[in-house]
Amino acid sequence: MSHSHQYGCGCCTAGAPCAMPKNYHFRQLAAEKYPLLAAAVLFVVSFFFNEIKTVQFALCFSAWVLAGKEVILHAGANLKKGKVLDENFLMAIATIGAFVLGQYPEAAAVMIFYQVGETFQEYASSSARRSIKALLDMRPPFARIQQGGKWHKVNPKKVLPGSLIAVYSGEKIPLDGTVIEGEAYVDTSALTGEPVPRRLCAGRHALGGFICKDGKLIIQVLRPYNESAGAKILQLVEHAASKKAKTENFISRFARWYTPLVVGAALAVALLPPLFLQEAQYKVWLYRALVFLVISCPCALVLSVPLGFFGGIGGMAKNGILVKGGNYVEALSRLGVLATDKTGTLTQGVFEVSSVKTNGLPQEKLLEICALAEHASSHPVAKALLCAWGKELDVSRVSRIQETAGLGISAQVDGQNVLIGKLSFLQSHGVQNVISAPNALYCAINGRLAGSITIEDKLKNGAKQAVFALKKQGLTQIVMLTGDNFLSAQKTAQETGLDSFYAELLPADKVRLVEKLKEALPPQKTLAFAGDGINDAPVLARADVGIAMGALGSDAAVEAADVVLMSDEPIKIPQAVACARFTLHVVRQNIWIALGIKTVILLLGLTGHANLWEAVFADVGVSVAAVLNSFRPLKYKPRV
């Protein structure tokens, strides 16, 4: 079973699964720790020479060097760089102090157990990263292309757009493309998080990362490997760690001033009591200062907090929710207001012409004129008109097409000036006597109303449940911002149970309203906007969290949004909020566990009730517990 590249073993190539056995890296890690094993043996032997202090010192010092060589070298290197006060310095100074006090076994033990803890943390951290990579590793091992009348396996990166590839049952679809021939059920869970297989047939889009469950598919490649859906997902998750949440930034800043503070406090513990307390002994308080230093190591905080966010990002990706960084996980956890688009977000975005009303023209003629004027548009309404016409178009009959985003289209068809769009669009061009109707698209020819076409858009499954779940999660307001007409927006708002809505908006209007909603937010609360990620790029960028709905394979959505939902289900929004809140819950647990236990042991150490042995066990134990706790977001299944 392959696994992802770790440890720089030389058996892997960048961007490809590791070909070595599953437990290979564990064995390699164990081999790297042979000096630590030798140190442990010398440490145990030293107890047989309690009466011969010179031999015991030699054995314990050798064990200290073998176990702590990396710590000592790092501390020395940091000294040269001017970075004196870090955890390596704390461990080095604490153990050297123990030798000075004649506590040879304790000095060796502190370094040995510290390194044992570091080994567990290293393996646990690497294991978490391998688990996340395994969950998301959609890299196909090959692509099958036709050469010389036969199908040959090649590297997917070498396949050019336009090529034909074959995918058999049980194989991973290597690149994005359109199915040319064949039918099959495909497993989309790696991209969408959905367990229900999807049926693909001729004309349907297939995405890199889907797994063919049965049958055979012939696919024409649309884009190169690096631009495929699977490759983009991996890039997103791998780069997510570079965007730190406020909690992570706090821990980084905390570590910078925490260590100098700890060293200063330890010096105070060692020097002040003997100066002011008559019976205080320097040796006793120096020992307590060393215990203080060991307990104060910030390893648990520095490691477990970013690992908690990393686990959260991986767990959300497993559920079909891609988050571009820990900062957006934290912002989602504090969500107070959701603003949402209508078409393609709450509704299916698949429009159908339900009725045609004309003002003297035959219905078929009006449909043809509208289809000609709209033929170059990518808007869902234009696709509905073309579908309703259903015949070949002579596009040479059309000229001077001009589309006004969110309003309508003007064009010349057969030499006539044609306007198609919203009521306000026609009125702005001087067309009179237009009566508003729900879901209506109006057409004027040479300045005179020619008729209207009613276009229906159905509510998405789960839209109402998503709104209910978000309200249950405590959101103060869920508002719809749409460019559709008032009556259509009102109907959708009532069906889904939204708090409010704004209709007939231009992209700039949506940005203005989002800014107004953000100003009214309570402190520490955030605003998210959910849209299709293409037409709503400005408002997605302006929101605290931009959520692209159903944007699988869409370059515009991936670029504009902070969170990308790989399926178009509205229920994914409350699921994303639930995952984010659970991740922050685990991160806060790690912080309080580490600080709480360390505070208790520190107090025990200052009062002489904890020695170096207990200090190192406390430090290692807290670190391992925090790391293991950080795995929980990776396995979390949101229930909303």
mmCIF file of C-alpha atoms in Angstrom, residues 337-342 346 467 471 476-482 486 489-490 492-494 496-503 505 513 517:
data_model
loop_
_atom_site.group_PDB
_atom_site.id
_atom_site.type_symbol
_atom_site.label_atom_id
_atom_site.label_comp_id
_atom_site.label_asym_id
_atom_site.label_seq_id
_atom_site.Cartn_x
_atom_site.Cartn_y
_atom_site.Cartn_z
ATOM 1 C CA VAL A 337 -24.299 36.421 9.536
ATOM 2 C CA LEU A 338 -24.616 34.537 6.251
ATOM 3 C CA ALA A 339 -25.375 36.429 3.055
ATOM 4 C CA THR A 340 -26.201 34.194 0.135
ATOM 5 C CA ASP A 341 -26.832 34.408 -3.553
ATOM 6 C CA LYS A 342 -30.019 32.845 -4.907
ATOM 7 C CA LEU A 346 -30.330 28.145 -2.844
ATOM 8 C CA VAL A 467 -31.218 27.560 6.699
ATOM 9 C CA LYS A 471 -30.315 29.303 12.700
ATOM 10 C CA THR A 476 -28.231 36.145 13.971
ATOM 11 C CA GLN A 477 -29.199 36.748 10.358
ATOM 12 C CA ILE A 478 -29.403 34.850 7.056
ATOM 13 C CA VAL A 479 -30.037 37.199 4.157
ATOM 14 C CA MET A 480 -30.315 36.663 0.400
ATOM 15 C CA LEU A 481 -28.705 39.099 -2.040
ATOM 16 C CA THR A 482 -29.837 38.450 -5.620
ATOM 17 C CA PHE A 486 -38.475 41.093 -6.350
ATOM 18 C CA ALA A 489 -36.664 36.547 -4.652
ATOM 19 C CA GLN A 490 -39.624 36.859 -2.290
ATOM 20 C CA THR A 492 -37.468 31.792 -2.600
ATOM 21 C CA ALA A 493 -37.044 33.636 0.707
ATOM 22 C CA GLN A 494 -40.433 32.472 1.949
ATOM 23 C CA THR A 496 -36.457 28.628 2.654
ATOM 24 C CA GLY A 497 -37.300 30.651 5.776
ATOM 25 C CA LEU A 498 -34.721 33.408 5.267
ATOM 26 C CA ASP A 499 -34.690 36.393 7.618
ATOM 27 C CA SER A 500 -34.615 38.963 4.816
ATOM 28 C CA PHE A 501 -33.731 39.466 1.155
ATOM 29 C CA TYR A 502 -32.663 42.138 -1.318
ATOM 30 C CA ALA A 503 -33.587 41.786 -4.995
ATOM 31 C CA LEU A 505 -29.030 43.956 -7.226
ATOM 32 C CA LEU A 513 -24.879 45.663 1.344
ATOM 33 C CA LEU A 517 -24.076 44.112 7.231
#
